[in-house]
């Protein structure tokens, strides 16, 4: 049934009628209301005005409900209602781990949330039952280029299904976010509003110069709903604009003035000059690419060869949102809804880590749905739905117009300069010793993602049983150009090699080609919810999902195979990227239990759930678009800068080799087994306490792997040395090599005709265990309060599909032959997280507890005040100390190998300052090409935590009976706490300790910012 307020009536001859009013049915809810009939006359009735009990013996979960009042009243920085997901236990906001912030990451646009230990891209947003999709390289969560999910005034409510949900939901194993838009009623209602932001109201960010950078944001719009024909046809429409001009807080790590002139400290020059000049500086060379970075700011920190440049580049964002809904009642038993939603956005963003590099993006997201609900009888209900979702996306990087970088020649003739990485890996836009420069490696990307959805579901009741059967089909059409390195990416192993003009690795694609991917997804599901007694409900469900694979519309699917375990030289060309389709039958049993053990009017309920879930793969283009012959990416080693530019039409240099991408030819579908147990206790009629345990095990998870690495030996097998060689650092040199250590004796690859690969394999595992607490007092007598807390631990073998969405975490396994070596904390693991949210209507003015007799001006001044707040507390995210080179001899230039732990180190590893968050002395650097992997675990250090309080105060003034003016003042991070972001993780370059190891250059939240708003409502 549609969400809304219902009246429930029970009648029987010889008894009084029983009526329950004020029952609010919310999205995804199965409500239970008990009615008692008393002996009496037919004309008598007993009416009770009360909502359904908070604690019910039902298996459907609505604990993740975020209602209309919360959406509209709680303080939201940017009015992005998906940020309220964190009001639920088990939800972690992972958004600020995107490299560079808003407008810079081409891997994702919207906010990112890890729910119940699942990856951020494994959530599914359903807008009125139809998938709401975004577009990017590999994360399709919705949201504009503003990073906001607009539509606060269009959304009625949403419910977050976090785990152990029913068989009707699937496609993703993470959260199912069920969003319902507003609809018209028999009376016209609407609003006009504007929200204003200005740097004059804001505090300085920790990294700001003495004055606060300029900031202007306007959000304005209107909403209107009402009847076209009373009791029959209703409409609702909403339009909102978002305009932002923000001078970002920018901290660049750049070559210092000495380096710009060719001089470096002797300590970071290799080989070390002997003797070192009296100045402590040695001349190594002047780079022709030095103007890709701004000059350091006078007086800014200088780390020795690398300094900070402080700036405030101007970012501009436009985001337009609109929705229209038409509801028609053909009869009391037949309802039709038609909804269309659009979000159109664009941005221009000079990166906050390099004033001379900018990114440009446009994104248009659309969702259209048509739903017919038919009540065949009091026991049979059918819902049919068709939907269309589309996301069109363009992204490119470029040197900022008007800066010296814009005058640099390109790596490829006819193009502007590509990506510059110094002291980092050859992965796409990786963590590096100094700020990235030039253009984003993922430039000139174009995506048109289209989803056609068809669904039907029938529910009927038979005695104690409620049966649900349904079918869901989705057609995917994905036309895209996702080839990386179209402008090239030059990686220098250190600042010294940059100044000397020697590129360690140049990646480039001379002939990018758009591709068109097609796929069918489907599911059949059935469920029986049986009320075994008034105290016990059991649900048994089954869902079967399936897919026909990942097909290219013109037969251009290119996939490398592995005959005899060695990657082929030539890819297989065909219709499908899969040689074997393992997604034809994906069984998913679902079980739920709700039991009230004490018979105390069901005030105590025990809930348990179990389910299997799959992650249907509908965004594989990030890898399948990287294979020859249609999108060949070449790796060219040891290239002098003087030999640039290359001609895309000329023969490929003899030393260049293809870098395959693609996916495992028999890729499995990621699978999650989830279980949960909760105890719910009703404390009052409007207050409930929930204590729960949630666990899961994932397998066949997607992982990036280099599938062409030399085969290692496992020590002490010959030729592994018995002891570490003498060129290892003190503390390791001469010590015994532990048994079980992997050693790479040769750099010869299994297939020497090609370079290293970046291929998706379904070989990762994961686990999640959490204690979750939830105290919820729903709104009554002007007050609502909710507090949640989660203690959790998520472990996996790797989860970063792209370094730009994971705080720079390497996107490949460090040792493909020993994935257990990477088993550690998930990149989005947070040990402790909590949130408290509240709304309070001050009891002042006429009809309230205080100043009840006020009238006229006094009542207008004293009444109508509301306060709202959200307090968020959480531990930091884990991160991995990294090397700018690969000592293992396996030839993987993405450098996922880690350093050694220093056995002699005794001090604290975490220093906790923004100038040096961790102590590099805790680690040791293995020699280049030594054949050994470092023994430091993955994600072993924890970054800065977060604590922020957002607060708002409203004043409602009644102008006349149906006209109200609301003034709003909202304070974000009101205590102005500096919540630092993840530090620079590069510890060592080939020349020694990186001067910027552990340096933090940004915050994860804004400084204190104030927003004012006016809303006229009728």
PDB file of C-alpha atoms in Angstrom, residues 315-469:
ATOM      1  CA  UNK A 315      35.586  25.996  -7.916  1.00  0.00           C
ATOM      2  CA  UNK A 316      32.248  26.585  -9.653  1.00  0.00           C
ATOM      3  CA  UNK A 317      29.330  24.155  -9.448  1.00  0.00           C
ATOM      4  CA  UNK A 318      25.880  24.194 -10.994  1.00  0.00           C
ATOM      5  CA  UNK A 319      23.291  21.582  -9.986  1.00  0.00           C
ATOM      6  CA  UNK A 320      19.609  21.656 -11.032  1.00  0.00           C
ATOM      7  CA  UNK A 321      17.093  19.181  -9.601  1.00  0.00           C
ATOM      8  CA  UNK A 322      13.461  18.603 -10.493  1.00  0.00           C
ATOM      9  CA  UNK A 323      10.738  16.045  -9.956  1.00  0.00           C
ATOM     10  CA  UNK A 324       7.126  15.628 -11.064  1.00  0.00           C
ATOM     11  CA  UNK A 325       4.621  13.096  -9.757  1.00  0.00           C
ATOM     12  CA  UNK A 326       1.112  12.242 -10.905  1.00  0.00           C
ATOM     13  CA  UNK A 327      -1.159   9.931  -8.866  1.00  0.00           C
ATOM     14  CA  UNK A 328      -4.526   8.725 -10.052  1.00  0.00           C
ATOM     15  CA  UNK A 329      -7.110   6.579  -8.269  1.00  0.00           C
ATOM     16  CA  UNK A 330      -9.162   4.696 -10.824  1.00  0.00           C
ATOM     17  CA  UNK A 331     -11.155   3.235  -7.944  1.00  0.00           C
ATOM     18  CA  UNK A 332     -10.731   2.273  -4.317  1.00  0.00           C
ATOM     19  CA  UNK A 333      -8.889  -0.812  -5.592  1.00  0.00           C
ATOM     20  CA  UNK A 334      -6.791   0.565  -8.435  1.00  0.00           C
ATOM     21  CA  UNK A 335      -4.010   3.183  -8.140  1.00  0.00           C
ATOM     22  CA  UNK A 336      -1.558   4.534 -10.692  1.00  0.00           C
ATOM     23  CA  UNK A 337       1.588   6.605 -10.072  1.00  0.00           C
ATOM     24  CA  UNK A 338       3.850   8.208 -12.678  1.00  0.00           C
ATOM     25  CA  UNK A 339       7.052   9.956 -11.496  1.00  0.00           C
ATOM     26  CA  UNK A 340       9.911  11.649 -13.305  1.00  0.00           C
ATOM     27  CA  UNK A 341      13.063  12.965 -11.594  1.00  0.00           C
ATOM     28  CA  UNK A 342      16.073  14.715 -13.115  1.00  0.00           C
ATOM     29  CA  UNK A 343      19.335  16.076 -11.740  1.00  0.00           C
ATOM     30  CA  UNK A 344      21.560  18.008 -14.136  1.00  0.00           C
ATOM     31  CA  UNK A 345      24.934  19.277 -12.893  1.00  0.00           C
ATOM     32  CA  UNK A 346      28.350  20.538 -13.961  1.00  0.00           C
ATOM     33  CA  UNK A 347      31.530  21.703 -12.252  1.00  0.00           C
ATOM     34  CA  UNK A 348      34.939  23.215 -12.907  1.00  0.00           C
ATOM     35  CA  UNK A 349      37.422  22.362 -10.147  1.00  0.00           C
ATOM     36  CA  UNK A 350      41.079  23.373  -9.909  1.00  0.00           C
ATOM     37  CA  UNK A 351      42.322  20.639  -7.612  1.00  0.00           C
ATOM     38  CA  UNK A 352      42.902  21.646  -4.014  1.00  0.00           C
ATOM     39  CA  UNK A 353      46.304  19.898  -4.156  1.00  0.00           C
ATOM     40  CA  UNK A 354      47.574  21.672  -7.279  1.00  0.00           C
ATOM     41  CA  UNK A 355      46.403  25.085  -8.395  1.00  0.00           C
ATOM     42  CA  UNK A 356      47.733  24.384 -11.901  1.00  0.00           C
ATOM     43  CA  UNK A 357      45.615  21.243 -12.527  1.00  0.00           C
ATOM     44  CA  UNK A 358      41.844  21.304 -13.045  1.00  0.00           C
ATOM     45  CA  UNK A 359      38.995  18.884 -13.639  1.00  0.00           C
ATOM     46  CA  UNK A 360      35.780  19.428 -15.592  1.00  0.00           C
ATOM     47  CA  UNK A 361      32.663  17.287 -15.240  1.00  0.00           C
ATOM     48  CA  UNK A 362      29.035  17.199 -16.362  1.00  0.00           C
ATOM     49  CA  UNK A 363      26.423  14.719 -15.141  1.00  0.00           C
ATOM     50  CA  UNK A 364      22.737  14.290 -15.856  1.00  0.00           C
ATOM     51  CA  UNK A 365      20.753  11.657 -13.923  1.00  0.00           C
ATOM     52  CA  UNK A 366      17.143  10.767 -14.725  1.00  0.00           C
ATOM     53  CA  UNK A 367      14.607   8.327 -13.298  1.00  0.00           C
ATOM     54  CA  UNK A 368      11.129   7.679 -14.690  1.00  0.00           C
ATOM     55  CA  UNK A 369       8.702   5.168 -13.224  1.00  0.00           C
ATOM     56  CA  UNK A 370       5.137   3.995 -13.766  1.00  0.00           C
ATOM     57  CA  UNK A 371       3.503   1.893 -11.051  1.00  0.00           C
ATOM     58  CA  UNK A 372       0.041   0.342 -10.921  1.00  0.00           C
ATOM     59  CA  UNK A 373      -1.299  -1.131  -7.682  1.00  0.00           C
ATOM     60  CA  UNK A 374      -4.430  -3.269  -7.867  1.00  0.00           C
ATOM     61  CA  UNK A 375      -6.361  -4.714  -4.950  1.00  0.00           C
ATOM     62  CA  UNK A 376      -8.139  -7.786  -6.264  1.00  0.00           C
ATOM     63  CA  UNK A 377      -9.698  -8.636  -2.907  1.00  0.00           C
ATOM     64  CA  UNK A 378      -9.130  -8.133   0.792  1.00  0.00           C
ATOM     65  CA  UNK A 379      -6.441 -10.801   0.569  1.00  0.00           C
ATOM     66  CA  UNK A 380      -4.817 -10.286  -2.858  1.00  0.00           C
ATOM     67  CA  UNK A 381      -2.718  -7.298  -3.967  1.00  0.00           C
ATOM     68  CA  UNK A 382      -0.673  -6.886  -7.158  1.00  0.00           C
ATOM     69  CA  UNK A 383       1.945  -4.237  -7.914  1.00  0.00           C
ATOM     70  CA  UNK A 384       3.333  -3.804 -11.437  1.00  0.00           C
ATOM     71  CA  UNK A 385       6.161  -1.387 -12.158  1.00  0.00           C
ATOM     72  CA  UNK A 386       8.208  -0.271 -15.149  1.00  0.00           C
ATOM     73  CA  UNK A 387      11.085   2.147 -14.919  1.00  0.00           C
ATOM     74  CA  UNK A 388      13.849   3.854 -16.840  1.00  0.00           C
ATOM     75  CA  UNK A 389      17.053   5.227 -15.315  1.00  0.00           C
ATOM     76  CA  UNK A 390      19.758   7.067 -17.176  1.00  0.00           C
ATOM     77  CA  UNK A 391      23.005   8.759 -16.230  1.00  0.00           C
ATOM     78  CA  UNK A 392      25.073  10.678 -18.765  1.00  0.00           C
ATOM     79  CA  UNK A 393      28.581  11.643 -17.622  1.00  0.00           C
ATOM     80  CA  UNK A 394      31.599  13.471 -18.999  1.00  0.00           C
ATOM     81  CA  UNK A 395      34.880  14.023 -17.163  1.00  0.00           C
ATOM     82  CA  UNK A 396      38.228  15.372 -18.188  1.00  0.00           C
ATOM     83  CA  UNK A 397      41.332  16.859 -16.625  1.00  0.00           C
ATOM     84  CA  UNK A 398      43.386  19.710 -17.986  1.00  0.00           C
ATOM     85  CA  UNK A 399      46.113  22.113 -16.920  1.00  0.00           C
ATOM     86  CA  UNK A 400      44.357  25.137 -15.433  1.00  0.00           C
ATOM     87  CA  UNK A 401      43.816  27.708 -18.184  1.00  0.00           C
ATOM     88  CA  UNK A 402      45.967  30.800 -17.828  1.00  0.00           C
ATOM     89  CA  UNK A 403      48.642  29.097 -15.702  1.00  0.00           C
ATOM     90  CA  UNK A 404      52.191  28.169 -16.787  1.00  0.00           C
ATOM     91  CA  UNK A 405      51.154  24.505 -16.868  1.00  0.00           C
ATOM     92  CA  UNK A 406      48.777  25.236 -19.750  1.00  0.00           C
ATOM     93  CA  UNK A 407      51.791  26.114 -21.928  1.00  0.00           C
ATOM     94  CA  UNK A 408      53.588  22.803 -21.408  1.00  0.00           C
ATOM     95  CA  UNK A 409      53.683  20.476 -24.428  1.00  0.00           C
ATOM     96  CA  UNK A 410      51.738  17.252 -24.266  1.00  0.00           C
ATOM     97  CA  UNK A 411      53.150  13.734 -24.000  1.00  0.00           C
ATOM     98  CA  UNK A 412      51.241  12.908 -27.185  1.00  0.00           C
ATOM     99  CA  UNK A 413      51.345  15.247 -30.148  1.00  0.00           C
ATOM    100  CA  UNK A 414      48.215  17.357 -30.446  1.00  0.00           C
ATOM    101  CA  UNK A 415      47.100  16.843 -26.805  1.00  0.00           C
ATOM    102  CA  UNK A 416      47.722  18.909 -23.727  1.00  0.00           C
ATOM    103  CA  UNK A 417      49.985  17.557 -21.011  1.00  0.00           C
ATOM    104  CA  UNK A 418      48.984  14.307 -19.334  1.00  0.00           C
ATOM    105  CA  UNK A 419      49.248  13.177 -15.718  1.00  0.00           C
ATOM    106  CA  UNK A 420      52.476  13.731 -13.754  1.00  0.00           C
ATOM    107  CA  UNK A 421      53.284  11.483 -10.783  1.00  0.00           C
ATOM    108  CA  UNK A 422      56.438  12.040  -8.728  1.00  0.00           C
ATOM    109  CA  UNK A 423      57.432   9.582  -6.035  1.00  0.00           C
ATOM    110  CA  UNK A 424      54.370   7.419  -6.559  1.00  0.00           C
ATOM    111  CA  UNK A 425      53.270   4.402  -8.529  1.00  0.00           C
ATOM    112  CA  UNK A 426      52.112   3.938 -12.107  1.00  0.00           C
ATOM    113  CA  UNK A 427      48.571   3.273 -10.946  1.00  0.00           C
ATOM    114  CA  UNK A 428      45.976   5.759 -12.133  1.00  0.00           C
ATOM    115  CA  UNK A 429      46.223   8.958 -10.036  1.00  0.00           C
ATOM    116  CA  UNK A 430      47.997   7.319  -7.071  1.00  0.00           C
ATOM    117  CA  UNK A 431      49.283   8.585  -3.751  1.00  0.00           C
ATOM    118  CA  UNK A 432      52.575  10.350  -4.455  1.00  0.00           C
ATOM    119  CA  UNK A 433      55.455  12.124  -2.733  1.00  0.00           C
ATOM    120  CA  UNK A 434      54.388  15.504  -4.110  1.00  0.00           C
ATOM    121  CA  UNK A 435      51.078  16.724  -5.500  1.00  0.00           C
ATOM    122  CA  UNK A 436      49.886  15.231  -8.765  1.00  0.00           C
ATOM    123  CA  UNK A 437      50.175  17.587 -11.725  1.00  0.00           C
ATOM    124  CA  UNK A 438      49.095  17.975 -15.330  1.00  0.00           C
ATOM    125  CA  UNK A 439      45.840  16.265 -16.267  1.00  0.00           C
ATOM    126  CA  UNK A 440      43.895  13.517 -14.536  1.00  0.00           C
ATOM    127  CA  UNK A 441      44.928  10.130 -15.954  1.00  0.00           C
ATOM    128  CA  UNK A 442      41.247   9.350 -16.426  1.00  0.00           C
ATOM    129  CA  UNK A 443      40.437  12.167 -18.848  1.00  0.00           C
ATOM    130  CA  UNK A 444      38.075  12.517 -21.778  1.00  0.00           C
ATOM    131  CA  UNK A 445      35.745   9.938 -20.220  1.00  0.00           C
ATOM    132  CA  UNK A 446      32.176   9.624 -21.524  1.00  0.00           C
ATOM    133  CA  UNK A 447      29.425   7.433 -20.102  1.00  0.00           C
ATOM    134  CA  UNK A 448      25.781   6.895 -21.048  1.00  0.00           C
ATOM    135  CA  UNK A 449      24.289   4.386 -18.619  1.00  0.00           C
ATOM    136  CA  UNK A 450      20.714   3.239 -19.283  1.00  0.00           C
ATOM    137  CA  UNK A 451      18.635   0.859 -17.158  1.00  0.00           C
ATOM    138  CA  UNK A 452      15.211  -0.469 -18.178  1.00  0.00           C
ATOM    139  CA  UNK A 453      13.363  -2.152 -15.310  1.00  0.00           C
ATOM    140  CA  UNK A 454      10.277  -4.391 -15.376  1.00  0.00           C
ATOM    141  CA  UNK A 455       8.831  -5.789 -12.178  1.00  0.00           C
ATOM    142  CA  UNK A 456       5.663  -7.424 -10.914  1.00  0.00           C
ATOM    143  CA  UNK A 457       4.816  -8.600  -7.414  1.00  0.00           C
ATOM    144  CA  UNK A 458       1.718 -10.261  -6.004  1.00  0.00           C
ATOM    145  CA  UNK A 459       0.899 -10.593  -2.312  1.00  0.00           C
ATOM    146  CA  UNK A 460      -1.946 -12.604  -0.853  1.00  0.00           C
ATOM    147  CA  UNK A 461      -3.034 -13.757   2.569  1.00  0.00           C
ATOM    148  CA  UNK A 462      -4.262 -17.224   3.384  1.00  0.00           C
ATOM    149  CA  UNK A 463      -5.019 -17.857   7.066  1.00  0.00           C
ATOM    150  CA  UNK A 464      -1.794 -17.354   9.009  1.00  0.00           C
ATOM    151  CA  UNK A 465       0.272 -17.071   5.835  1.00  0.00           C
ATOM    152  CA  UNK A 466       1.177 -14.014   3.822  1.00  0.00           C
ATOM    153  CA  UNK A 467       2.681 -15.029   0.495  1.00  0.00           C
ATOM    154  CA  UNK A 468       4.734 -12.789  -1.773  1.00  0.00           C
ATOM    155  CA  UNK A 469       5.780 -13.766  -5.273  1.00  0.00           C
TER     156      UNK A 469
END
